JSON list of C-alpha atoms in Angstrom, two decimals:
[
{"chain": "G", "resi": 1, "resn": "UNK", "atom": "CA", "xyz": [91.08, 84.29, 122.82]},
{"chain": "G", "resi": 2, "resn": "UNK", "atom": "CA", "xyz": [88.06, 84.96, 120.28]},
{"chain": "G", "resi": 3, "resn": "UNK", "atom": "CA", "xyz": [85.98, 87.99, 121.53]},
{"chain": "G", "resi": 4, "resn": "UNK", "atom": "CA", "xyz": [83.00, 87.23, 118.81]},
{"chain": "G", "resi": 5, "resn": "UNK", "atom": "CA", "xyz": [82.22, 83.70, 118.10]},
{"chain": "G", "resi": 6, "resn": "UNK", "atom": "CA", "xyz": [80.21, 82.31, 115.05]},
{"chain": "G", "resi": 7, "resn": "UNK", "atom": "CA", "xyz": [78.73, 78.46, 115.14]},
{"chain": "G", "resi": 8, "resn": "UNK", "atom": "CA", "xyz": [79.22, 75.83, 113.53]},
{"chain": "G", "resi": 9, "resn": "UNK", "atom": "CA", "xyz": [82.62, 76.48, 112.07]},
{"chain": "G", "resi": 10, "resn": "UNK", "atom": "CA", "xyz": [81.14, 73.64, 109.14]},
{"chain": "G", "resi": 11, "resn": "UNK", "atom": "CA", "xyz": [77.92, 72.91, 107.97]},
{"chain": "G", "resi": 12, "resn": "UNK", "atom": "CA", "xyz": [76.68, 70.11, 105.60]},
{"chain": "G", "resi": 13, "resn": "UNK", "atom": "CA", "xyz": [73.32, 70.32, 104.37]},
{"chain": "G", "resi": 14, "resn": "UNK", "atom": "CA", "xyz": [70.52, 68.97, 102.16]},
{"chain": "G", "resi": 15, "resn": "UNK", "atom": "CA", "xyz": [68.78, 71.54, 99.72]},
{"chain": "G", "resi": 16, "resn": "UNK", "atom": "CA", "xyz": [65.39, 72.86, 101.05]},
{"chain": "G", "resi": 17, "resn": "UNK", "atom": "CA", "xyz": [66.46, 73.06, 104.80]},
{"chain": "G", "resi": 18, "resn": "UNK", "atom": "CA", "xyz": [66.44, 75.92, 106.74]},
{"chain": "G", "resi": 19, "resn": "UNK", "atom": "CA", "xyz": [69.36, 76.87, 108.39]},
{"chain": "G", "resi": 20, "resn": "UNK", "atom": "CA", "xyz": [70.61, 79.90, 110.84]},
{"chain": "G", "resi": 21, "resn": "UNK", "atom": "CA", "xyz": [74.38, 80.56, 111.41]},
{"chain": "G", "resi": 22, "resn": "UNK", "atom": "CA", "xyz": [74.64, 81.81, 115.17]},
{"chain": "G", "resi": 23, "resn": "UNK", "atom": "CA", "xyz": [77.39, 84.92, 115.53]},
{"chain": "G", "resi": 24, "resn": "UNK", "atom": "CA", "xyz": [77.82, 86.30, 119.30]},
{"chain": "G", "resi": 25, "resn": "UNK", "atom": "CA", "xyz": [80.58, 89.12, 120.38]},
{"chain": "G", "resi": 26, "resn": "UNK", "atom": "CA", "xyz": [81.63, 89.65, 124.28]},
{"chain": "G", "resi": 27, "resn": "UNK", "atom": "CA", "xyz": [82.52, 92.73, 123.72]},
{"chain": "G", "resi": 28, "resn": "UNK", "atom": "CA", "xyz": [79.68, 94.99, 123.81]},
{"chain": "G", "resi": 29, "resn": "UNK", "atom": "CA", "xyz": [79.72, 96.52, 119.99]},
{"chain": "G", "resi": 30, "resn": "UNK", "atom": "CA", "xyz": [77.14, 98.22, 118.40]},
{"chain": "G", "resi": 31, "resn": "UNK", "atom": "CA", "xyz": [77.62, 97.30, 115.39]},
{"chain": "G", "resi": 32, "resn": "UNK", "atom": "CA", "xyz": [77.56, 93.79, 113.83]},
{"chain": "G", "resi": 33, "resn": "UNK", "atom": "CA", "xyz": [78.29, 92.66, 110.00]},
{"chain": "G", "resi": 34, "resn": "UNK", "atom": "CA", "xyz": [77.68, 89.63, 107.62]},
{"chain": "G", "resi": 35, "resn": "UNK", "atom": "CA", "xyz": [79.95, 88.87, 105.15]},
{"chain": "G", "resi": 36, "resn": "UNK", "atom": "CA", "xyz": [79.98, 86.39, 102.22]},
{"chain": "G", "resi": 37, "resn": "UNK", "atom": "CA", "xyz": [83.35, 84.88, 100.59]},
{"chain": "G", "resi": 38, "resn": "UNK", "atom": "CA", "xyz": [83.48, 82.00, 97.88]},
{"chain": "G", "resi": 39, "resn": "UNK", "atom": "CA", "xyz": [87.02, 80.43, 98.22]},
{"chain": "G", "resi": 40, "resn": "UNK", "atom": "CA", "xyz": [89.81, 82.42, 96.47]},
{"chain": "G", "resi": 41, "resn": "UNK", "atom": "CA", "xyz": [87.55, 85.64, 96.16]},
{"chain": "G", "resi": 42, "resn": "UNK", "atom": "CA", "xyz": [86.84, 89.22, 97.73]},
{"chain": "G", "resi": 43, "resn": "UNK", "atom": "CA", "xyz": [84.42, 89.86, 101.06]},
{"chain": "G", "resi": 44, "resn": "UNK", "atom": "CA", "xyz": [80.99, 91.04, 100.09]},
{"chain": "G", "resi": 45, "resn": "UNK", "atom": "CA", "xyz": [79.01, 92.82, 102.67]},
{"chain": "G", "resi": 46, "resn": "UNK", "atom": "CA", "xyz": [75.52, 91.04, 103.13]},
{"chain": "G", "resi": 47, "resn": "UNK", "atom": "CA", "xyz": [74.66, 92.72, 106.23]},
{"chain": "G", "resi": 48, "resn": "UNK", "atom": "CA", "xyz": [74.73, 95.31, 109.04]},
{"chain": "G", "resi": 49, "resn": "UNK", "atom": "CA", "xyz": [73.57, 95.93, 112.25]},
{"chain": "G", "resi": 50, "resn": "UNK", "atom": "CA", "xyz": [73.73, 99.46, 114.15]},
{"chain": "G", "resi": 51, "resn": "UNK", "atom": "CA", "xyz": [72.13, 97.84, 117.36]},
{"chain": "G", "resi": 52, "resn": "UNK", "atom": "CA", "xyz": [69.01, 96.04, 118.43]},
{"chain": "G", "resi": 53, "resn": "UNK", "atom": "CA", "xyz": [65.68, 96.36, 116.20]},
{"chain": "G", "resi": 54, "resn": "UNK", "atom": "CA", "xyz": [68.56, 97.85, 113.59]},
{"chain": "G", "resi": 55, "resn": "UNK", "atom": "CA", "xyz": [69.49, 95.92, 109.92]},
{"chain": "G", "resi": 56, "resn": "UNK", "atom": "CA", "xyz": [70.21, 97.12, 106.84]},
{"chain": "G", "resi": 57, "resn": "UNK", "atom": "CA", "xyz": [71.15, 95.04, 103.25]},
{"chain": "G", "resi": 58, "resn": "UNK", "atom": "CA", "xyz": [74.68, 95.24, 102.41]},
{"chain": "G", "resi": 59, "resn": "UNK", "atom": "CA", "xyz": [76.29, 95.44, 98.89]},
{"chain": "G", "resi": 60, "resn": "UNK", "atom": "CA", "xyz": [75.93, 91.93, 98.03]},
{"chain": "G", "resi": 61, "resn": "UNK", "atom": "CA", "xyz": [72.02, 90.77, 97.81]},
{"chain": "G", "resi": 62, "resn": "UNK", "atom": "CA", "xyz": [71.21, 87.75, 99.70]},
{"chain": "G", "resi": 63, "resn": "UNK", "atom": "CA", "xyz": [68.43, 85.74, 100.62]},
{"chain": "G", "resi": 64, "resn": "UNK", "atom": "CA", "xyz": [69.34, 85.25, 104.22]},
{"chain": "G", "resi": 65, "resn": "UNK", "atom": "CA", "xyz": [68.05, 87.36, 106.75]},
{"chain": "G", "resi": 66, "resn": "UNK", "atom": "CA", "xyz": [69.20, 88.82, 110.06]},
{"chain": "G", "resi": 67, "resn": "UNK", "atom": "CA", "xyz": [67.71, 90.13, 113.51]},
{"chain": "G", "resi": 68, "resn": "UNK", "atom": "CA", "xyz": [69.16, 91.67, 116.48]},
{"chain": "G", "resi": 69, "resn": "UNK", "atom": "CA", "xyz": [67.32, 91.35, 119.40]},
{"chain": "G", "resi": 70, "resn": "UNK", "atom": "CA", "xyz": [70.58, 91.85, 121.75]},
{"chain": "G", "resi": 71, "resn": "UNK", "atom": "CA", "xyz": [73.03, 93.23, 121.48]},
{"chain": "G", "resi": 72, "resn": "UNK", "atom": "CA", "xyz": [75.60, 90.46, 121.30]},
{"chain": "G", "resi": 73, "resn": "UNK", "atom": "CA", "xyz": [74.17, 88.09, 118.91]},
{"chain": "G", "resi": 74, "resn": "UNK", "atom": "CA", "xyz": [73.46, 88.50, 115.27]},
{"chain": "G", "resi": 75, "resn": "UNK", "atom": "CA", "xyz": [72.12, 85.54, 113.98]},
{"chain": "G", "resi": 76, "resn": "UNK", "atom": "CA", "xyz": [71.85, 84.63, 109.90]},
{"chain": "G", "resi": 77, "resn": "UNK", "atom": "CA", "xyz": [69.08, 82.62, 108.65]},
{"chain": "G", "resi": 78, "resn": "UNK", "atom": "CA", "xyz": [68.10, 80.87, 105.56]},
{"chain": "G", "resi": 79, "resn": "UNK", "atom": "CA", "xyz": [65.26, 79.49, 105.10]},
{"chain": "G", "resi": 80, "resn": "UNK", "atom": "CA", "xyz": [65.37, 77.55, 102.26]},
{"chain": "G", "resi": 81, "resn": "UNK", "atom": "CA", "xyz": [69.28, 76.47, 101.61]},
{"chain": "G", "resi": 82, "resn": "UNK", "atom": "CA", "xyz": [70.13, 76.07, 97.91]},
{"chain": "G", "resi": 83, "resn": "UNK", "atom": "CA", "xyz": [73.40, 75.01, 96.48]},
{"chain": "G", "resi": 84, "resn": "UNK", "atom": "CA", "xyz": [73.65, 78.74, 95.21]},
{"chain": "G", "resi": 85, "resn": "UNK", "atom": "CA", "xyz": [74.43, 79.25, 98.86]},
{"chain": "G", "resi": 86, "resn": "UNK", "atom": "CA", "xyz": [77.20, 77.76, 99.37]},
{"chain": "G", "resi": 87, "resn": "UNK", "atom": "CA", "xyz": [79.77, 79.98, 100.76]},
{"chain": "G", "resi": 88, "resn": "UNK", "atom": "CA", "xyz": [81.79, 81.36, 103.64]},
{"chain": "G", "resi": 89, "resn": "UNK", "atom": "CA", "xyz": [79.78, 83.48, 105.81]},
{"chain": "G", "resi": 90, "resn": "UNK", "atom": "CA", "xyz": [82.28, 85.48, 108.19]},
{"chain": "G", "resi": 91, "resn": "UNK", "atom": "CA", "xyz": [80.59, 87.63, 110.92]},
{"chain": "G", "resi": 92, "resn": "UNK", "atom": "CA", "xyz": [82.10, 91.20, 112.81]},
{"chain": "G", "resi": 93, "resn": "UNK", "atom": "CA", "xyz": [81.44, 93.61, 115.47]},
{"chain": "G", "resi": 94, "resn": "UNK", "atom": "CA", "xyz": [82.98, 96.77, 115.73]},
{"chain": "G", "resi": 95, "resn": "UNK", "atom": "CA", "xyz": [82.64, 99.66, 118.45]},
{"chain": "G", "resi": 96, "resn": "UNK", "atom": "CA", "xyz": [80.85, 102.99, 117.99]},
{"chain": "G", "resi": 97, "resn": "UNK", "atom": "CA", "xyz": [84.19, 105.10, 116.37]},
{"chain": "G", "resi": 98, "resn": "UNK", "atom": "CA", "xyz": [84.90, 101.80, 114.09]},
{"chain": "G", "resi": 99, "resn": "UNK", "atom": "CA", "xyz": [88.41, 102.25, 115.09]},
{"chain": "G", "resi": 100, "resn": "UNK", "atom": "CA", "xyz": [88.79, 98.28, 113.89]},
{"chain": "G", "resi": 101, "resn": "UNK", "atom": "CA", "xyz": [86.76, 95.44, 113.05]},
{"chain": "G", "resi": 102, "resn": "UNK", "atom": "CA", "xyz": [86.78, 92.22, 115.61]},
{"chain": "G", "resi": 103, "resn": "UNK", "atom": "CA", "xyz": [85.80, 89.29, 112.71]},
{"chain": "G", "resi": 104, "resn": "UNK", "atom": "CA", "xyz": [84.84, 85.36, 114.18]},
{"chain": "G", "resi": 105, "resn": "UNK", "atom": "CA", "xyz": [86.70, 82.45, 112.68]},
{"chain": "G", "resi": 106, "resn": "UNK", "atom": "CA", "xyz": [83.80, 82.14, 109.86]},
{"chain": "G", "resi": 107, "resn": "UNK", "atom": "CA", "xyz": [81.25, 79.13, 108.92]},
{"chain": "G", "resi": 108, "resn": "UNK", "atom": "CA", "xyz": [81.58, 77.45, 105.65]},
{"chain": "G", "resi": 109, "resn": "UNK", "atom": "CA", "xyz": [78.10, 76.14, 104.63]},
{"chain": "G", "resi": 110, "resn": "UNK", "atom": "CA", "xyz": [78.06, 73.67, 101.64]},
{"chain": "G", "resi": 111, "resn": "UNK", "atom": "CA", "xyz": [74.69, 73.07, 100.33]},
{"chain": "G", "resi": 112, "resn": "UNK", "atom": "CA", "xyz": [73.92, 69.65, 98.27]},
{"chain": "Z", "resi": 1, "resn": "UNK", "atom": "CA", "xyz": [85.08, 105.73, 100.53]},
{"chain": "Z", "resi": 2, "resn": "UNK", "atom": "CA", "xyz": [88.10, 106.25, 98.30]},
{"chain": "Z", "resi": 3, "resn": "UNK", "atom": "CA", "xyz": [89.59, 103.27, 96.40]},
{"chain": "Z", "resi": 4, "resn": "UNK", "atom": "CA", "xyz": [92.73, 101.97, 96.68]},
{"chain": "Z", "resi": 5, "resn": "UNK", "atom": "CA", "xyz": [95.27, 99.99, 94.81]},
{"chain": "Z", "resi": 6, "resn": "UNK", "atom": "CA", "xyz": [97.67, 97.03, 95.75]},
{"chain": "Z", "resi": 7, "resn": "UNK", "atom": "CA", "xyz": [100.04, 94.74, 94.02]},
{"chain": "Z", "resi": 8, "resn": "UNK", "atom": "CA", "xyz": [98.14, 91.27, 93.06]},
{"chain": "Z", "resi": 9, "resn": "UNK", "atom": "CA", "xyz": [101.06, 89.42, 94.71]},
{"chain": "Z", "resi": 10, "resn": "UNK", "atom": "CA", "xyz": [104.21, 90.14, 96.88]},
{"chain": "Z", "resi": 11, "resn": "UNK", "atom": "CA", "xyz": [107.47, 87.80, 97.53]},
{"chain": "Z", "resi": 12, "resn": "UNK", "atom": "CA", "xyz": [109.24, 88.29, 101.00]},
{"chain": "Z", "resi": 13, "resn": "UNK", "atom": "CA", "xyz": [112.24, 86.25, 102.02]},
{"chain": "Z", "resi": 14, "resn": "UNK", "atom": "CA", "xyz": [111.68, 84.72, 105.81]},
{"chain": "Z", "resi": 15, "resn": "UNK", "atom": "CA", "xyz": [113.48, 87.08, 108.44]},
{"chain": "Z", "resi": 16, "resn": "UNK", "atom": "CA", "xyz": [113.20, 89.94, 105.78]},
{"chain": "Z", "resi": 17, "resn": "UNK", "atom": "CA", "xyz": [111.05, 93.09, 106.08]},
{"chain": "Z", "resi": 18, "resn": "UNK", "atom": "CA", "xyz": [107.89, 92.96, 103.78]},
{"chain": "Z", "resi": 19, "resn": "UNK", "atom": "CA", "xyz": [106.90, 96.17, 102.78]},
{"chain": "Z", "resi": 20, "resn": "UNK", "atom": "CA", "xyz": [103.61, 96.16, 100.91]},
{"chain": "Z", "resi": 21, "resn": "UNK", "atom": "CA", "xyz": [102.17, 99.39, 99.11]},
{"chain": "Z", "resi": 22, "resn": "UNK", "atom": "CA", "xyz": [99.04, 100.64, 98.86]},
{"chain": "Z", "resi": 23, "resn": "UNK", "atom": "CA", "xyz": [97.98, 103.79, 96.78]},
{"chain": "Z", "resi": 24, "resn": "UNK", "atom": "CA", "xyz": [94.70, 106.03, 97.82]},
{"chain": "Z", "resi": 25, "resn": "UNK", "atom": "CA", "xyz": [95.25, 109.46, 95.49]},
{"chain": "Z", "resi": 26, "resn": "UNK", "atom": "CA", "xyz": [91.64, 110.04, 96.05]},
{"chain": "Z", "resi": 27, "resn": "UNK", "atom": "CA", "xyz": [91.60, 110.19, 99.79]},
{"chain": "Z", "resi": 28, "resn": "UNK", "atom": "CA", "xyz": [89.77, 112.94, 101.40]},
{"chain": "Z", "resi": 29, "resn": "UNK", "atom": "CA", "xyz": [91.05, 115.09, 104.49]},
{"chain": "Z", "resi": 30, "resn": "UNK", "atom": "CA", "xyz": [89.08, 112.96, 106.98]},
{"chain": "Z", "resi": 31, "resn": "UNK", "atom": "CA", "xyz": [89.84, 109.00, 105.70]},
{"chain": "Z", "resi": 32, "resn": "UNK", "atom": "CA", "xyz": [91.54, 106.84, 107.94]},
{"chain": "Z", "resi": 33, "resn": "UNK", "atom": "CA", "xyz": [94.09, 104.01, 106.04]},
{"chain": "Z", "resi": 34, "resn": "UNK", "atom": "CA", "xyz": [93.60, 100.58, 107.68]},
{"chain": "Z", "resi": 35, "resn": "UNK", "atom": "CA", "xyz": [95.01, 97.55, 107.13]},
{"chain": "Z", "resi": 36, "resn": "UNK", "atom": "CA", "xyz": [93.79, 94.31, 107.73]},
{"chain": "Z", "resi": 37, "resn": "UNK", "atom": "CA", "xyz": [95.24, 90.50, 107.04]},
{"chain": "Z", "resi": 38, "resn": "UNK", "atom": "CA", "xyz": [93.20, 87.65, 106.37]},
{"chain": "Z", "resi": 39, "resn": "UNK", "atom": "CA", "xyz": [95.35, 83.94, 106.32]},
{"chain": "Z", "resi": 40, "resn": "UNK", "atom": "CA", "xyz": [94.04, 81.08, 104.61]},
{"chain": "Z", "resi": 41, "resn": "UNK", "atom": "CA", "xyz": [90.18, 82.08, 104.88]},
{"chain": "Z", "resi": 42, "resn": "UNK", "atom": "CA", "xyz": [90.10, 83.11, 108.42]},
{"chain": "Z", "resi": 43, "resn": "UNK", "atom": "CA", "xyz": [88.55, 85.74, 109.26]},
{"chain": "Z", "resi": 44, "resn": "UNK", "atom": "CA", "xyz": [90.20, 88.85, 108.56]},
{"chain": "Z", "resi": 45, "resn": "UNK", "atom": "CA", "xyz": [92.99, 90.22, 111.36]},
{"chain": "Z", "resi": 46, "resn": "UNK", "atom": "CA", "xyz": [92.60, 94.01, 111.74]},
{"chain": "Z", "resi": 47, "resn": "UNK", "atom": "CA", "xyz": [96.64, 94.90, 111.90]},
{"chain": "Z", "resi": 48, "resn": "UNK", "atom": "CA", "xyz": [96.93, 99.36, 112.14]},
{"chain": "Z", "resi": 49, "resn": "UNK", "atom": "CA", "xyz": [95.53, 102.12, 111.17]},
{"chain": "Z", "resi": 50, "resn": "UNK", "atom": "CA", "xyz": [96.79, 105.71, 110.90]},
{"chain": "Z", "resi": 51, "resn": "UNK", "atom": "CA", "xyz": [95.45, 109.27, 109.44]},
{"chain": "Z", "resi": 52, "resn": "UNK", "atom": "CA", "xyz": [98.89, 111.16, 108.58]},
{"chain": "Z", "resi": 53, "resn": "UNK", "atom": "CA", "xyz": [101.35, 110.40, 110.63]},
{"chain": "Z", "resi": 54, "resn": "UNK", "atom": "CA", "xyz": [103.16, 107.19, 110.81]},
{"chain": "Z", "resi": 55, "resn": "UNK", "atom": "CA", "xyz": [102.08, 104.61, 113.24]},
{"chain": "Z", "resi": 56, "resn": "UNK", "atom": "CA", "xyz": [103.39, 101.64, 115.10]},
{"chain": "Z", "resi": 57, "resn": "UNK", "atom": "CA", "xyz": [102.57, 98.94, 116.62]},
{"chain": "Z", "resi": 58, "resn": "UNK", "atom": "CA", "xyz": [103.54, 95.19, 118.15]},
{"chain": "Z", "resi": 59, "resn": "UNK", "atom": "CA", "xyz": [102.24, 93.62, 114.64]},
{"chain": "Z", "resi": 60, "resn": "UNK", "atom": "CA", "xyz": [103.77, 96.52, 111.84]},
{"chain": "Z", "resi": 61, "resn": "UNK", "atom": "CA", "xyz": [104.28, 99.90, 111.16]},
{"chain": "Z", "resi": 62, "resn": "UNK", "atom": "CA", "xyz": [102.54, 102.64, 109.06]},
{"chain": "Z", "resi": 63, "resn": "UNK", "atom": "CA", "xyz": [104.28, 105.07, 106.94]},
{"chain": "Z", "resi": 64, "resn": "UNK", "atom": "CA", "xyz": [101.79, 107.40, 105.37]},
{"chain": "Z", "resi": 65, "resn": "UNK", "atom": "CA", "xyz": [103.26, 109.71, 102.23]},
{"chain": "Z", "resi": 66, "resn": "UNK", "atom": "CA", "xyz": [103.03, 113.65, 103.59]},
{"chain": "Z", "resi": 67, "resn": "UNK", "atom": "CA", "xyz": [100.50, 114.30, 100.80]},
{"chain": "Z", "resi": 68, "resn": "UNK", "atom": "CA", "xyz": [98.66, 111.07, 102.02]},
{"chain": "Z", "resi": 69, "resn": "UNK", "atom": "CA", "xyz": [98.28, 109.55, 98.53]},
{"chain": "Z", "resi": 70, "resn": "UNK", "atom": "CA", "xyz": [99.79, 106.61, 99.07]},
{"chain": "Z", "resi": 71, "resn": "UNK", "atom": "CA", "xyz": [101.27, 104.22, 102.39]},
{"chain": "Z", "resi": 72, "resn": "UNK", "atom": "CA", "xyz": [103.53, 101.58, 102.91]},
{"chain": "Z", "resi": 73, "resn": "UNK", "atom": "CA", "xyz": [102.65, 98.56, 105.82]},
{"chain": "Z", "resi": 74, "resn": "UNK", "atom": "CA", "xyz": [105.91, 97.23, 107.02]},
{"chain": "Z", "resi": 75, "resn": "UNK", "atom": "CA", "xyz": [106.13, 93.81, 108.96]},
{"chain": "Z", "resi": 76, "resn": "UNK", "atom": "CA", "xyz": [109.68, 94.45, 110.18]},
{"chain": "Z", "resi": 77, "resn": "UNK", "atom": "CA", "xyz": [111.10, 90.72, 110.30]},
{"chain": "Z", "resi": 78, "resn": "UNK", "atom": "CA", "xyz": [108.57, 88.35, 108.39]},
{"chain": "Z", "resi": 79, "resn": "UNK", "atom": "CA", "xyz": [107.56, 85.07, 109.21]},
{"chain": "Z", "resi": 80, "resn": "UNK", "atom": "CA", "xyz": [106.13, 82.55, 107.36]},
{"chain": "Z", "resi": 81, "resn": "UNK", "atom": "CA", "xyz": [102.89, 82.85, 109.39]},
{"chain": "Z", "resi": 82, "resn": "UNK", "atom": "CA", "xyz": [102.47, 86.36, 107.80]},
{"chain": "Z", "resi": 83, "resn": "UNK", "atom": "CA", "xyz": [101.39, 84.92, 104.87]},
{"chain": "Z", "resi": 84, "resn": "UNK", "atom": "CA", "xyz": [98.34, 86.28, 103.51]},
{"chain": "Z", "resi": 85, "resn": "UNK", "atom": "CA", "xyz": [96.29, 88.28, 101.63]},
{"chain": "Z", "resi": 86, "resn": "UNK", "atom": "CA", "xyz": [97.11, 92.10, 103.29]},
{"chain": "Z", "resi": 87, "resn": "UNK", "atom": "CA", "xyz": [93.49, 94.32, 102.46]},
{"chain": "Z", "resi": 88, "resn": "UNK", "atom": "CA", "xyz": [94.41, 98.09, 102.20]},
{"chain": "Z", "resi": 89, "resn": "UNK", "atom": "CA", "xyz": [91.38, 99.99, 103.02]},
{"chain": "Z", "resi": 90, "resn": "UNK", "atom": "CA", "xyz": [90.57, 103.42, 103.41]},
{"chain": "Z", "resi": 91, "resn": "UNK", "atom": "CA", "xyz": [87.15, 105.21, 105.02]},
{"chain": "Z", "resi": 92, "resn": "UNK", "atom": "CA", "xyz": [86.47, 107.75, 107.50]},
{"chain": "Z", "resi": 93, "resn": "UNK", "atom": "CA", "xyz": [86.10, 107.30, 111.00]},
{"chain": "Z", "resi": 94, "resn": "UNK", "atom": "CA", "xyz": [82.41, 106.97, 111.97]},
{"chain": "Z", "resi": 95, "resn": "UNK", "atom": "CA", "xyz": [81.60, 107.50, 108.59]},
{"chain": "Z", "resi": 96, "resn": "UNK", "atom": "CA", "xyz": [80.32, 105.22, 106.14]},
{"chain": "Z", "resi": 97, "resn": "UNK", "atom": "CA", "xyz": [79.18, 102.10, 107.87]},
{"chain": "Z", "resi": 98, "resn": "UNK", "atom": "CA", "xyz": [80.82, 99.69, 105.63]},
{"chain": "Z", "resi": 99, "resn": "UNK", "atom": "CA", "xyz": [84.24, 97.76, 105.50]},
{"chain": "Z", "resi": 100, "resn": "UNK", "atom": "CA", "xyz": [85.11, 97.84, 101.72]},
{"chain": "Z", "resi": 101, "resn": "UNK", "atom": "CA", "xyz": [87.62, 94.80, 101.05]},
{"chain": "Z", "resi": 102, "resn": "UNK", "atom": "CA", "xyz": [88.89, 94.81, 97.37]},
{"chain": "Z", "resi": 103, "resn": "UNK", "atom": "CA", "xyz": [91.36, 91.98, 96.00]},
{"chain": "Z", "resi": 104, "resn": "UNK", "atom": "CA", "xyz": [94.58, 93.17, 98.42]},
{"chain": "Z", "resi": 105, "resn": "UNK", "atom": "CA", "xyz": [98.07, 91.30, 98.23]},
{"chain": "Z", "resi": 106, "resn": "UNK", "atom": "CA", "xyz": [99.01, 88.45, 98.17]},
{"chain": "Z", "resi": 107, "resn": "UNK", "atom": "CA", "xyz": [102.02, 88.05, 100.39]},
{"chain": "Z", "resi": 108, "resn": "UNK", "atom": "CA", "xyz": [104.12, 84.66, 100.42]},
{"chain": "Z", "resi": 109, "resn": "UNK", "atom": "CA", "xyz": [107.21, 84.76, 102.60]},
{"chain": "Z", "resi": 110, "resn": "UNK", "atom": "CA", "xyz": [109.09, 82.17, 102.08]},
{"chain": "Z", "resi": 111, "resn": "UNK", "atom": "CA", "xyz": [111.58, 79.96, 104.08]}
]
C-alpha cells in the first residue's frame, strides 16, 4: 500500500503546455523531494522541501518549480513543457531524523 | 557526504545469497550506510541501514567492516524479483538534506 502517491503515472504532451505533476504523502513528513531520471541513468535531485512556505534547488537545475502549501502535497510545475523535459520525475517524503526515504511510483512525462 | 563505490554489475544464481559490496573509506564517525533498491524504474525501495554494527531485517542484512570502511548487503536466498540496481549510500543522520544516488549495482539473479 503506497504511503506517497504521485499523478499521472504517464503523461503525453504537446510542446508549449504547461503542466504540474501532483505528489501527496499520508504520512505526515516534513520533508518532500523531486527527483529527475532519464531511462538507464542516475537520480538527480531537483528539489526539496523542509515543510510548508519551505523549497530549496537541488543539484540538478531545472525549470520546474515547486510549492508547499501543506504539508502533504508537493506539487511540480512547468510552465512551458519542452522536449528537453522529458524525463522521469520520481517524488519522496521522509520524516524529521531521515531514517529512510518513502519514494511514489514516479511519472514519466514525454514532451513532443 | 562521503562517496562510495560499487561493482557496475553483479550475477546471483536464483535461491543463492547475493552479497553486494560497497566501499565508503572516507566515512566520518557520524554517517549512516543505507541501502536502497530501485527495480525497473520504480521508485527507489529503501531496504536497511546501519552505523557500526550489523543489522537485520525481513528484506537483508548489514555487515559493516569494524573500521567501517567498507559493508556488505546480503539478500540471504535471492529471487528473481530482487533484481535491480542496489544504491549504496552513505550520509549522516539529520544531516545533509540530500539523498545522493550514484550509479549502484546492477544485480541480475537469474533462474
Amino acid at each position: 500500500e503506497a504511503d506517497i502517491y504521485q499523478t499521472p503515472r504517464y503523461l503525453v504532451i504537446g510542446t508549449g503546455k504547461k503542466i504540474t505533476l501532483e505528489c501527496s504523502q499520508t504520512m505526515g513528513h516534513d520533508k518532500m523531494y523531486w527527483y529527475q531520471q532519464d531511462p538507464g541513468m542516475e537520480l538527480h535531485l531537483i528539489h526539496y522541501s523542509y515543510g510548508v512556505n519551505s523549497t530549496e534547488k537541488g543539484d540538478l537545475s531545472s525549470e520546474s518549480t515547486v510549492s508547499r502549501i501543506r504539508t502533504e502535497h508537493f506539487p511540480l510545475t512547468l510552465e512551458s513543457a519542452r522536449p528537453s523535459h522529458t524525463s522521469q520525475y520520481l517524488c519522496a517524503s521522509s520524516d524529521t531524523n531521515n531514517y529512510g526515504y518513502t519514494f511514489g511510483s514516479g511519472t514519466r512525462l514525454t514532451v513532443v | 557526504d562521503a562517496k562510495t563505490t560499487q561493482p557496475t554489475s553483479m550475477d546471483c544464481a536464483e535461491g543463492r545469497a547475493a552479497n553486494l559490496p560497497c566501499n565508503h573509506s572516507t566515512i566520518s564517525g557520524n554517517e549512516y550506510v543505507y541501502w536502497y533498491r530501485q527495480i525497473h524504474s520504480q521508485g527507489p525501495q529503501y531496504i536497511i541501514h546501519g552505523l557500526k554494527n550489523n543489522e537485520t531485517n525481513e528484506m537483508a542484512s548489514l555487515i559493516i567492516t569494524e573500521d567501517r570502511k567498507s559493508s556488505t548487503l546480503i539478500l540471504p536466498h535471492a529471487t528473481l524479483r530482487d533484481t535491480a540496481v542496489y544504491y549504496c549510500i552513505v550520509r549522516a543522520l539529520g544531516g545533509s538534506e540530500k539523498l545522493v544516488f550514484g550509479k549502484g549495482t546492477k544485480l541480475t539473479v537469474n533462474p
